[in-house]
CSV table of C-alpha atoms in Angstrom, one decimal:
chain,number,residue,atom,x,y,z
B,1,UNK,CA,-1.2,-123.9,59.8
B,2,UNK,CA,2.6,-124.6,60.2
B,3,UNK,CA,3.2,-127.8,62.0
B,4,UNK,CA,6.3,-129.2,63.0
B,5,UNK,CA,7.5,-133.2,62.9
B,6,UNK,CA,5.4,-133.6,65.7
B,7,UNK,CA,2.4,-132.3,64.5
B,8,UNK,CA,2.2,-129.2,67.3
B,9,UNK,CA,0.9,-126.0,66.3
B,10,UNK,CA,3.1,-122.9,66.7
B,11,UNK,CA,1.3,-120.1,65.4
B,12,UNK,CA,-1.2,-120.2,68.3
B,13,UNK,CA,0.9,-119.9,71.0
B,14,UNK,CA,0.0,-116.8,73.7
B,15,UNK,CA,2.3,-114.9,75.7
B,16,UNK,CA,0.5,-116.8,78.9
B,17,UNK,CA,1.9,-119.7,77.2
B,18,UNK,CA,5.6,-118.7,76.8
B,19,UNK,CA,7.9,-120.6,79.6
B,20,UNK,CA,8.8,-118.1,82.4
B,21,UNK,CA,13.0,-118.2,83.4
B,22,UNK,CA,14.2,-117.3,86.5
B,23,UNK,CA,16.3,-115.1,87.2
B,24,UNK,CA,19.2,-116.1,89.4
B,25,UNK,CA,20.1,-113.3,92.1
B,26,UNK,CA,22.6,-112.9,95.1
B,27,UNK,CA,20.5,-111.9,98.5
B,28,UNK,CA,22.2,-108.5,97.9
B,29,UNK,CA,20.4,-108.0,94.8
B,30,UNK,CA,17.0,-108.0,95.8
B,31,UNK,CA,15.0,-104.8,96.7
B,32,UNK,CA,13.5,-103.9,100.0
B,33,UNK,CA,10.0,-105.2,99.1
B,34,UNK,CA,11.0,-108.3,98.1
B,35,UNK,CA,13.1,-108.6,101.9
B,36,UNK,CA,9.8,-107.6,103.6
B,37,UNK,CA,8.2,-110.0,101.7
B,38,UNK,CA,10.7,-112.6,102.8
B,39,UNK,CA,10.6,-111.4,105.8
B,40,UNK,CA,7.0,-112.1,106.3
B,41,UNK,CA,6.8,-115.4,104.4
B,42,UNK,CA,9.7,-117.0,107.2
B,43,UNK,CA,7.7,-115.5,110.4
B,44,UNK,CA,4.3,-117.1,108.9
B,45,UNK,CA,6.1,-120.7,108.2
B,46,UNK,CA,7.6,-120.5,111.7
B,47,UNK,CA,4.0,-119.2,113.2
B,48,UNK,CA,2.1,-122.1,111.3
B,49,UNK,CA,5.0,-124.9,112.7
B,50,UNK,CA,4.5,-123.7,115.9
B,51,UNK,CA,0.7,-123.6,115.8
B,52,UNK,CA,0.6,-127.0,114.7
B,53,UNK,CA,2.9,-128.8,116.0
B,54,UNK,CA,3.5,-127.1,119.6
B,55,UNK,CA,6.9,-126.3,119.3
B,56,UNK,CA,9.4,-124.4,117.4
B,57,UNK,CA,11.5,-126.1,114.6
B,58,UNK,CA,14.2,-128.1,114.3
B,59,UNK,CA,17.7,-127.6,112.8
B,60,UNK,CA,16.5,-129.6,110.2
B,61,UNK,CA,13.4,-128.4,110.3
B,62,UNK,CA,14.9,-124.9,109.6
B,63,UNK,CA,16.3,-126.1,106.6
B,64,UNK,CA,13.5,-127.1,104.8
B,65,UNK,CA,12.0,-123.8,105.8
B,66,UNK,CA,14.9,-122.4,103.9
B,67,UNK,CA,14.5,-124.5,100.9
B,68,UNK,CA,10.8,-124.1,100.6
B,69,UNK,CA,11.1,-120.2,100.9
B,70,UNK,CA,13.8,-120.3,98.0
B,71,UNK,CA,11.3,-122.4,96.4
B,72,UNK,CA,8.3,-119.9,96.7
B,73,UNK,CA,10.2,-116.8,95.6
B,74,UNK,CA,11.5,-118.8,92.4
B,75,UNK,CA,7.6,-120.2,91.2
B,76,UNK,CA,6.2,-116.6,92.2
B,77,UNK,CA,8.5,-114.1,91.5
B,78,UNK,CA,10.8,-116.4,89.1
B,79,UNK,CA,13.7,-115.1,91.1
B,80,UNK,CA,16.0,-118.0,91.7
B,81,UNK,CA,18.1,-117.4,95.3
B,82,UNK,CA,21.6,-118.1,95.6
B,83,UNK,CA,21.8,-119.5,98.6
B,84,UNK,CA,24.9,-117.3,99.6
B,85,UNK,CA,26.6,-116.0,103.3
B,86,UNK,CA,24.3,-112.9,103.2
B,87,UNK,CA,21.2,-115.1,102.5
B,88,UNK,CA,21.7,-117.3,105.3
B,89,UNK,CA,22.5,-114.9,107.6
B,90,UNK,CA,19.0,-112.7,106.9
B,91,UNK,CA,16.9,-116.2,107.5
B,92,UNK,CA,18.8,-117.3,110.7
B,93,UNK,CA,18.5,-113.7,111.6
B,94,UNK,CA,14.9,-113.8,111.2
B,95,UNK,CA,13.7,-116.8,112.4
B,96,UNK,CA,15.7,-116.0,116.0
B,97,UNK,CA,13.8,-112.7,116.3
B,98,UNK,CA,10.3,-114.6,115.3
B,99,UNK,CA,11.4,-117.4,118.1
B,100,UNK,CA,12.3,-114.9,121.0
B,101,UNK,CA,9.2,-113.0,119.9
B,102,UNK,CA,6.8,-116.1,120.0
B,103,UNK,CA,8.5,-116.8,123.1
B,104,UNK,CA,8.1,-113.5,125.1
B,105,UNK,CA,4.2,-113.6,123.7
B,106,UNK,CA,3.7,-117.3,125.0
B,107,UNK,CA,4.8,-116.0,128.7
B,108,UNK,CA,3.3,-113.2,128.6
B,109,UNK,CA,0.2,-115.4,128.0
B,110,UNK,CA,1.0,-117.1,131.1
């Protein structure tokens, strides 16, 4: 068996075991699936803060939302999100019509 200096073996390697690289994308780029899927992944985070905590997010709060989301679409689709204008826009978008939404459902619970 080939060895290197290091002693690791090469010759056994699988395609399972080949590093994955993401591909870097504007917000533009992706296809509609992938904005559903978005999509549904902010409402869920937003739902699950709310349902936990008893109130909506934070500014800051927001952001990490952001940052986690990118985060999630980079180890599961290895799609790495510029975070540009049109990116932004589609999240703050989003989680305003998942707040007035939760809203109108919590007084309509009332």
């Amino acid at each position: 068996m080939p060895y290197d200096d290091d002693e690791y073996i090469f010759d056994d390697a699988g395609i399972d075991d080949m590093p994955v690289f993401p591909e870097s994308r504007r917000f533009a780029g992706l296809d509609n699936y992938e904005k559903m899927s978005l999509r549904d992944y902010i409402r869920s985070c937003i739902q699950e803060y709310r349902e936990c905590s008893g109130r909506f997010p934070t500014e800051n709060e927001l952001v990490e939302i952001r940052k986690r989301t990118m985060g999630v679409l980079e180890e599961d689709w290895h799609i790495t999100l510029k975070n540009d204008k049109q990116w932004r826009q589609f999240f703050q978008d989003n989680v305003a019509a998942v707040i007035a939404q939760l809203q109108k459902e919590t007084e309509g619970n009332e």
